[in-house]
């Protein structure tokens, strides 16, 4: 198969780029293995015009919109290899699809590192969260916990105090520095430093935190600060530069990575990690790629 653009990843960033490129009559293949970062959540918040929509409904609608553009193909598969080959790139997918593309857009997203706590998985995305901009608003007036080791959790708790009045920091058997402890005291934020045994709840709703010793802590929500990493190593194997946070670096003018012909959009760059930003970055990458084709064809400077 020969395409103008291979888009790796069909989340908001990749699909937004596919929409722009489809409208530019470019032949596009979108390969997506279907692990969009927010699928465990019930609602997307902070997305103008789509506030509160479920992530899976959002993706269904986006795919339906893109299906109107016959030059765009979408396949549910993982891209396992992309290698430069002269003026183009050769690619291989897990379902056996192989081909060549003139440009590559990596919209592969990130994977969140969940805290290793018993009971966390069924609560994640419903009452256990990592992003205050996504989910903080819903917890004003409710009892919440900030989870993180050492000063990390305490610093998260301090920021949470802006959204919620009843915040308790859980440092899970680790120490908080004297300076940060003083800031917690100044803001009236209690610290529970005992090791956490489990999170308990029903139907995704957290009800309490159980410690290895000491009383249980009834809570309606928990925010954590652990970290995340790239969902795909393709940017690394292609030789794209990464910054100190692990985000892929792009040229602010051309939108390209350090590897000519390879672009990125969405969470991969580790800029602001929101759906609205991923959509905007996808559109920007789509325009940048189309401009590169126009230049190649002598149609623009
Ligand atoms: C629990 C949770 C809740 C969130 N809530 C919100 C919210 O309320 N509001 C908000 O704005 N943001 C929210 N976010 C953040 C939001 O999910 C991301 O900013 C957004 O999904 C980024 O879009 P993306 O297209 O860059 O990546 P993703 O949506 O993660 O999509 C990347 C896609 O690429 C695929 N992929 C990766 N590697 C390959 C490969 N080699 N081959 C093929 N496919 C590949 C992945 O499987 C995935 O389907 C939330 C995140 C989480 C974790």
mmCIF file with all atom_site columns, C-alpha atoms in Angstrom, residues 61-188:
data_model
loop_
_atom_site.group_PDB
_atom_site.id
_atom_site.type_symbol
_atom_site.label_atom_id
_atom_site.label_alt_id
_atom_site.label_comp_id
_atom_site.label_asym_id
_atom_site.label_entity_id
_atom_site.label_seq_id
_atom_site.pdbx_PDB_ins_code
_atom_site.Cartn_x
_atom_site.Cartn_y
_atom_site.Cartn_z
_atom_site.occupancy
_atom_site.B_iso_or_equiv
_atom_site.pdbx_formal_charge
_atom_site.auth_seq_id
_atom_site.auth_comp_id
_atom_site.auth_asym_id
_atom_site.auth_atom_id
_atom_site.pdbx_PDB_model_num
ATOM 1   C CA . UNK A 1 61  ? -18.630 10.499 15.986 1.00 0.00 ? 61  UNK A CA 1
ATOM 2   C CA . UNK A 1 62  ? -15.132 11.481 14.840 1.00 0.00 ? 62  UNK A CA 1
ATOM 3   C CA . UNK A 1 63  ? -14.767 8.211  12.878 1.00 0.00 ? 63  UNK A CA 1
ATOM 4   C CA . UNK A 1 64  ? -18.178 8.739  11.288 1.00 0.00 ? 64  UNK A CA 1
ATOM 5   C CA . UNK A 1 65  ? -17.139 12.260 10.203 1.00 0.00 ? 65  UNK A CA 1
ATOM 6   C CA . UNK A 1 66  ? -13.873 10.965 8.733  1.00 0.00 ? 66  UNK A CA 1
ATOM 7   C CA . UNK A 1 67  ? -15.600 8.107  6.858  1.00 0.00 ? 67  UNK A CA 1
ATOM 8   C CA . UNK A 1 68  ? -17.005 10.755 4.486  1.00 0.00 ? 68  UNK A CA 1
ATOM 9   C CA . UNK A 1 69  ? -13.475 11.281 3.086  1.00 0.00 ? 69  UNK A CA 1
ATOM 10  C CA . UNK A 1 70  ? -12.762 8.389  0.751  1.00 0.00 ? 70  UNK A CA 1
ATOM 11  C CA . UNK A 1 71  ? -9.004  9.088  0.607  1.00 0.00 ? 71  UNK A CA 1
ATOM 12  C CA . UNK A 1 72  ? -8.722  8.306  4.340  1.00 0.00 ? 72  UNK A CA 1
ATOM 13  C CA . UNK A 1 73  ? -8.520  4.686  5.482  1.00 0.00 ? 73  UNK A CA 1
ATOM 14  C CA . UNK A 1 74  ? -8.674  3.692  9.156  1.00 0.00 ? 74  UNK A CA 1
ATOM 15  C CA . UNK A 1 75  ? -7.360  0.338  10.374 1.00 0.00 ? 75  UNK A CA 1
ATOM 16  C CA . UNK A 1 76  ? -7.470  -1.112 13.890 1.00 0.00 ? 76  UNK A CA 1
ATOM 17  C CA . UNK A 1 77  ? -3.910  -2.314 14.140 1.00 0.00 ? 77  UNK A CA 1
ATOM 18  C CA . UNK A 1 78  ? -0.564  -1.479 15.761 1.00 0.00 ? 78  UNK A CA 1
ATOM 19  C CA . UNK A 1 79  ? 2.242   -0.074 13.616 1.00 0.00 ? 79  UNK A CA 1
ATOM 20  C CA . UNK A 1 80  ? 5.266   -2.107 14.643 1.00 0.00 ? 80  UNK A CA 1
ATOM 21  C CA . UNK A 1 81  ? 7.958   -0.609 12.423 1.00 0.00 ? 81  UNK A CA 1
ATOM 22  C CA . UNK A 1 82  ? 8.639   2.577  10.480 1.00 0.00 ? 82  UNK A CA 1
ATOM 23  C CA . UNK A 1 83  ? 11.983  2.982  8.705  1.00 0.00 ? 83  UNK A CA 1
ATOM 24  C CA . UNK A 1 84  ? 13.249  5.684  6.361  1.00 0.00 ? 84  UNK A CA 1
ATOM 25  C CA . UNK A 1 85  ? 13.753  4.421  2.799  1.00 0.00 ? 85  UNK A CA 1
ATOM 26  C CA . UNK A 1 86  ? 15.111  7.147  0.498  1.00 0.00 ? 86  UNK A CA 1
ATOM 27  C CA . UNK A 1 87  ? 12.489  9.893  0.069  1.00 0.00 ? 87  UNK A CA 1
ATOM 28  C CA . UNK A 1 88  ? 9.834   7.905  1.911  1.00 0.00 ? 88  UNK A CA 1
ATOM 29  C CA . UNK A 1 89  ? 9.193   5.575  4.846  1.00 0.00 ? 89  UNK A CA 1
ATOM 30  C CA . UNK A 1 90  ? 8.415   1.866  4.869  1.00 0.00 ? 90  UNK A CA 1
ATOM 31  C CA . UNK A 1 91  ? 6.017   0.612  7.519  1.00 0.00 ? 91  UNK A CA 1
ATOM 32  C CA . UNK A 1 92  ? 4.804   -2.679 8.938  1.00 0.00 ? 92  UNK A CA 1
ATOM 33  C CA . UNK A 1 93  ? 1.662   -3.319 11.012 1.00 0.00 ? 93  UNK A CA 1
ATOM 34  C CA . UNK A 1 94  ? 0.747   -6.118 13.390 1.00 0.00 ? 94  UNK A CA 1
ATOM 35  C CA . UNK A 1 95  ? -2.138  -7.256 11.114 1.00 0.00 ? 95  UNK A CA 1
ATOM 36  C CA . UNK A 1 96  ? 0.295   -7.832 8.239  1.00 0.00 ? 96  UNK A CA 1
ATOM 37  C CA . UNK A 1 97  ? -0.338  -4.527 6.418  1.00 0.00 ? 97  UNK A CA 1
ATOM 38  C CA . UNK A 1 98  ? 2.867   -3.151 4.896  1.00 0.00 ? 98  UNK A CA 1
ATOM 39  C CA . UNK A 1 99  ? 3.494   -0.150 2.715  1.00 0.00 ? 99  UNK A CA 1
ATOM 40  C CA . UNK A 1 100 ? 5.229   3.136  2.025  1.00 0.00 ? 100 UNK A CA 1
ATOM 41  C CA . UNK A 1 101 ? 4.344   6.676  3.101  1.00 0.00 ? 101 UNK A CA 1
ATOM 42  C CA . UNK A 1 102 ? 5.832   10.054 2.136  1.00 0.00 ? 102 UNK A CA 1
ATOM 43  C CA . UNK A 1 103 ? 5.187   11.510 5.589  1.00 0.00 ? 103 UNK A CA 1
ATOM 44  C CA . UNK A 1 104 ? 4.631   10.058 9.043  1.00 0.00 ? 104 UNK A CA 1
ATOM 45  C CA . UNK A 1 105 ? 2.496   11.592 11.776 1.00 0.00 ? 105 UNK A CA 1
ATOM 46  C CA . UNK A 1 106 ? 3.022   10.084 15.214 1.00 0.00 ? 106 UNK A CA 1
ATOM 47  C CA . UNK A 1 107 ? -0.106  10.696 17.320 1.00 0.00 ? 107 UNK A CA 1
ATOM 48  C CA . UNK A 1 108 ? 0.544   7.744  19.603 1.00 0.00 ? 108 UNK A CA 1
ATOM 49  C CA . UNK A 1 109 ? -0.216  9.363  22.981 1.00 0.00 ? 109 UNK A CA 1
ATOM 50  C CA . UNK A 1 110 ? 0.959   8.494  26.477 1.00 0.00 ? 110 UNK A CA 1
ATOM 51  C CA . UNK A 1 111 ? 0.295   5.766  29.046 1.00 0.00 ? 111 UNK A CA 1
ATOM 52  C CA . UNK A 1 112 ? -0.412  6.747  32.647 1.00 0.00 ? 112 UNK A CA 1
ATOM 53  C CA . UNK A 1 113 ? 1.469   5.033  35.440 1.00 0.00 ? 113 UNK A CA 1
ATOM 54  C CA . UNK A 1 114 ? -1.212  4.149  37.974 1.00 0.00 ? 114 UNK A CA 1
ATOM 55  C CA . UNK A 1 115 ? -0.193  4.082  41.637 1.00 0.00 ? 115 UNK A CA 1
ATOM 56  C CA . UNK A 1 116 ? 0.373   0.496  42.752 1.00 0.00 ? 116 UNK A CA 1
ATOM 57  C CA . UNK A 1 117 ? -2.591  0.369  45.106 1.00 0.00 ? 117 UNK A CA 1
ATOM 58  C CA . UNK A 1 118 ? -4.934  -2.543 45.649 1.00 0.00 ? 118 UNK A CA 1
ATOM 59  C CA . UNK A 1 119 ? -8.363  -1.672 44.252 1.00 0.00 ? 119 UNK A CA 1
ATOM 60  C CA . UNK A 1 120 ? -7.253  1.240  42.056 1.00 0.00 ? 120 UNK A CA 1
ATOM 61  C CA . UNK A 1 121 ? -8.098  -0.158 38.594 1.00 0.00 ? 121 UNK A CA 1
ATOM 62  C CA . UNK A 1 122 ? -11.937 -0.254 38.752 1.00 0.00 ? 122 UNK A CA 1
ATOM 63  C CA . UNK A 1 123 ? -11.987 3.264  40.267 1.00 0.00 ? 123 UNK A CA 1
ATOM 64  C CA . UNK A 1 124 ? -9.589  4.879  37.774 1.00 0.00 ? 124 UNK A CA 1
ATOM 65  C CA . UNK A 1 125 ? -11.236 7.425  35.499 1.00 0.00 ? 125 UNK A CA 1
ATOM 66  C CA . UNK A 1 126 ? -14.437 7.529  37.600 1.00 0.00 ? 126 UNK A CA 1
ATOM 67  C CA . UNK A 1 127 ? -13.366 8.601  41.106 1.00 0.00 ? 127 UNK A CA 1
ATOM 68  C CA . UNK A 1 128 ? -9.565  8.266  40.922 1.00 0.00 ? 128 UNK A CA 1
ATOM 69  C CA . UNK A 1 129 ? -7.963  10.832 38.617 1.00 0.00 ? 129 UNK A CA 1
ATOM 70  C CA . UNK A 1 130 ? -4.681  12.468 37.689 1.00 0.00 ? 130 UNK A CA 1
ATOM 71  C CA . UNK A 1 131 ? -5.823  15.755 36.096 1.00 0.00 ? 131 UNK A CA 1
ATOM 72  C CA . UNK A 1 132 ? -7.430  18.613 38.007 1.00 0.00 ? 132 UNK A CA 1
ATOM 73  C CA . UNK A 1 133 ? -8.271  20.494 34.811 1.00 0.00 ? 133 UNK A CA 1
ATOM 74  C CA . UNK A 1 134 ? -10.198 17.420 33.588 1.00 0.00 ? 134 UNK A CA 1
ATOM 75  C CA . UNK A 1 135 ? -11.975 16.390 36.796 1.00 0.00 ? 135 UNK A CA 1
ATOM 76  C CA . UNK A 1 136 ? -11.268 18.833 39.664 1.00 0.00 ? 136 UNK A CA 1
ATOM 77  C CA . UNK A 1 137 ? -14.462 20.896 39.226 1.00 0.00 ? 137 UNK A CA 1
ATOM 78  C CA . UNK A 1 138 ? -16.733 17.909 39.975 1.00 0.00 ? 138 UNK A CA 1
ATOM 79  C CA . UNK A 1 139 ? -15.229 17.523 43.496 1.00 0.00 ? 139 UNK A CA 1
ATOM 80  C CA . UNK A 1 140 ? -15.792 20.956 44.973 1.00 0.00 ? 140 UNK A CA 1
ATOM 81  C CA . UNK A 1 141 ? -17.469 20.458 48.365 1.00 0.00 ? 141 UNK A CA 1
ATOM 82  C CA . UNK A 1 142 ? -16.541 16.741 48.478 1.00 0.00 ? 142 UNK A CA 1
ATOM 83  C CA . UNK A 1 143 ? -13.896 14.981 50.634 1.00 0.00 ? 143 UNK A CA 1
ATOM 84  C CA . UNK A 1 144 ? -10.860 14.108 48.506 1.00 0.00 ? 144 UNK A CA 1
ATOM 85  C CA . UNK A 1 145 ? -7.325  12.748 48.875 1.00 0.00 ? 145 UNK A CA 1
ATOM 86  C CA . UNK A 1 146 ? -4.074  13.737 47.171 1.00 0.00 ? 146 UNK A CA 1
ATOM 87  C CA . UNK A 1 147 ? -1.895  10.653 46.693 1.00 0.00 ? 147 UNK A CA 1
ATOM 88  C CA . UNK A 1 148 ? 1.849   10.796 46.008 1.00 0.00 ? 148 UNK A CA 1
ATOM 89  C CA . UNK A 1 149 ? 5.159   9.808  47.526 1.00 0.00 ? 149 UNK A CA 1
ATOM 90  C CA . UNK A 1 150 ? 7.236   12.360 49.431 1.00 0.00 ? 150 UNK A CA 1
ATOM 91  C CA . UNK A 1 151 ? 6.709   16.012 48.520 1.00 0.00 ? 151 UNK A CA 1
ATOM 92  C CA . UNK A 1 152 ? 4.955   15.141 45.240 1.00 0.00 ? 152 UNK A CA 1
ATOM 93  C CA . UNK A 1 153 ? 1.635   14.228 46.857 1.00 0.00 ? 153 UNK A CA 1
ATOM 94  C CA . UNK A 1 154 ? 1.856   17.163 49.269 1.00 0.00 ? 154 UNK A CA 1
ATOM 95  C CA . UNK A 1 155 ? 2.449   19.596 46.403 1.00 0.00 ? 155 UNK A CA 1
ATOM 96  C CA . UNK A 1 156 ? -0.529  18.123 44.557 1.00 0.00 ? 156 UNK A CA 1
ATOM 97  C CA . UNK A 1 157 ? -2.622  18.529 47.740 1.00 0.00 ? 157 UNK A CA 1
ATOM 98  C CA . UNK A 1 158 ? -1.675  22.222 47.960 1.00 0.00 ? 158 UNK A CA 1
ATOM 99  C CA . UNK A 1 159 ? -2.827  22.865 44.384 1.00 0.00 ? 159 UNK A CA 1
ATOM 100 C CA . UNK A 1 160 ? -6.028  20.862 44.991 1.00 0.00 ? 160 UNK A CA 1
ATOM 101 C CA . UNK A 1 161 ? -6.921  23.209 47.839 1.00 0.00 ? 161 UNK A CA 1
ATOM 102 C CA . UNK A 1 162 ? -7.920  25.749 45.172 1.00 0.00 ? 162 UNK A CA 1
ATOM 103 C CA . UNK A 1 163 ? -10.636 23.378 43.852 1.00 0.00 ? 163 UNK A CA 1
ATOM 104 C CA . UNK A 1 164 ? -11.667 21.577 47.074 1.00 0.00 ? 164 UNK A CA 1
ATOM 105 C CA . UNK A 1 165 ? -11.841 22.564 50.741 1.00 0.00 ? 165 UNK A CA 1
ATOM 106 C CA . UNK A 1 166 ? -11.555 19.058 52.290 1.00 0.00 ? 166 UNK A CA 1
ATOM 107 C CA . UNK A 1 167 ? -8.199  17.663 51.102 1.00 0.00 ? 167 UNK A CA 1
ATOM 108 C CA . UNK A 1 168 ? -6.076  15.049 52.916 1.00 0.00 ? 168 UNK A CA 1
ATOM 109 C CA . UNK A 1 169 ? -2.585  14.185 51.634 1.00 0.00 ? 169 UNK A CA 1
ATOM 110 C CA . UNK A 1 170 ? -1.607  10.479 51.620 1.00 0.00 ? 170 UNK A CA 1
ATOM 111 C CA . UNK A 1 171 ? 2.153   9.949  51.310 1.00 0.00 ? 171 UNK A CA 1
ATOM 112 C CA . UNK A 1 172 ? 1.941   6.102  51.582 1.00 0.00 ? 172 UNK A CA 1
ATOM 113 C CA . UNK A 1 173 ? 4.727   5.429  54.073 1.00 0.00 ? 173 UNK A CA 1
ATOM 114 C CA . UNK A 1 174 ? 7.042   8.161  52.775 1.00 0.00 ? 174 UNK A CA 1
ATOM 115 C CA . UNK A 1 175 ? 8.240   11.383 54.412 1.00 0.00 ? 175 UNK A CA 1
ATOM 116 C CA . UNK A 1 176 ? 7.324   14.927 53.468 1.00 0.00 ? 176 UNK A CA 1
ATOM 117 C CA . UNK A 1 177 ? 10.059  17.567 53.873 1.00 0.00 ? 177 UNK A CA 1
ATOM 118 C CA . UNK A 1 178 ? 9.805   19.988 56.810 1.00 0.00 ? 178 UNK A CA 1
ATOM 119 C CA . UNK A 1 179 ? 9.370   22.957 54.464 1.00 0.00 ? 179 UNK A CA 1
ATOM 120 C CA . UNK A 1 180 ? 6.459   21.363 52.553 1.00 0.00 ? 180 UNK A CA 1
ATOM 121 C CA . UNK A 1 181 ? 4.951   20.121 55.837 1.00 0.00 ? 181 UNK A CA 1
ATOM 122 C CA . UNK A 1 182 ? 4.879   23.748 57.013 1.00 0.00 ? 182 UNK A CA 1
ATOM 123 C CA . UNK A 1 183 ? 3.008   24.786 53.852 1.00 0.00 ? 183 UNK A CA 1
ATOM 124 C CA . UNK A 1 184 ? 0.452   21.993 54.420 1.00 0.00 ? 184 UNK A CA 1
ATOM 125 C CA . UNK A 1 185 ? -0.071  23.200 57.991 1.00 0.00 ? 185 UNK A CA 1
ATOM 126 C CA . UNK A 1 186 ? -0.476  26.812 56.842 1.00 0.00 ? 186 UNK A CA 1
ATOM 127 C CA . UNK A 1 187 ? -3.230  25.705 54.431 1.00 0.00 ? 187 UNK A CA 1
ATOM 128 C CA . UNK A 1 188 ? -4.906  23.412 57.002 1.00 0.00 ? 188 UNK A CA 1
#
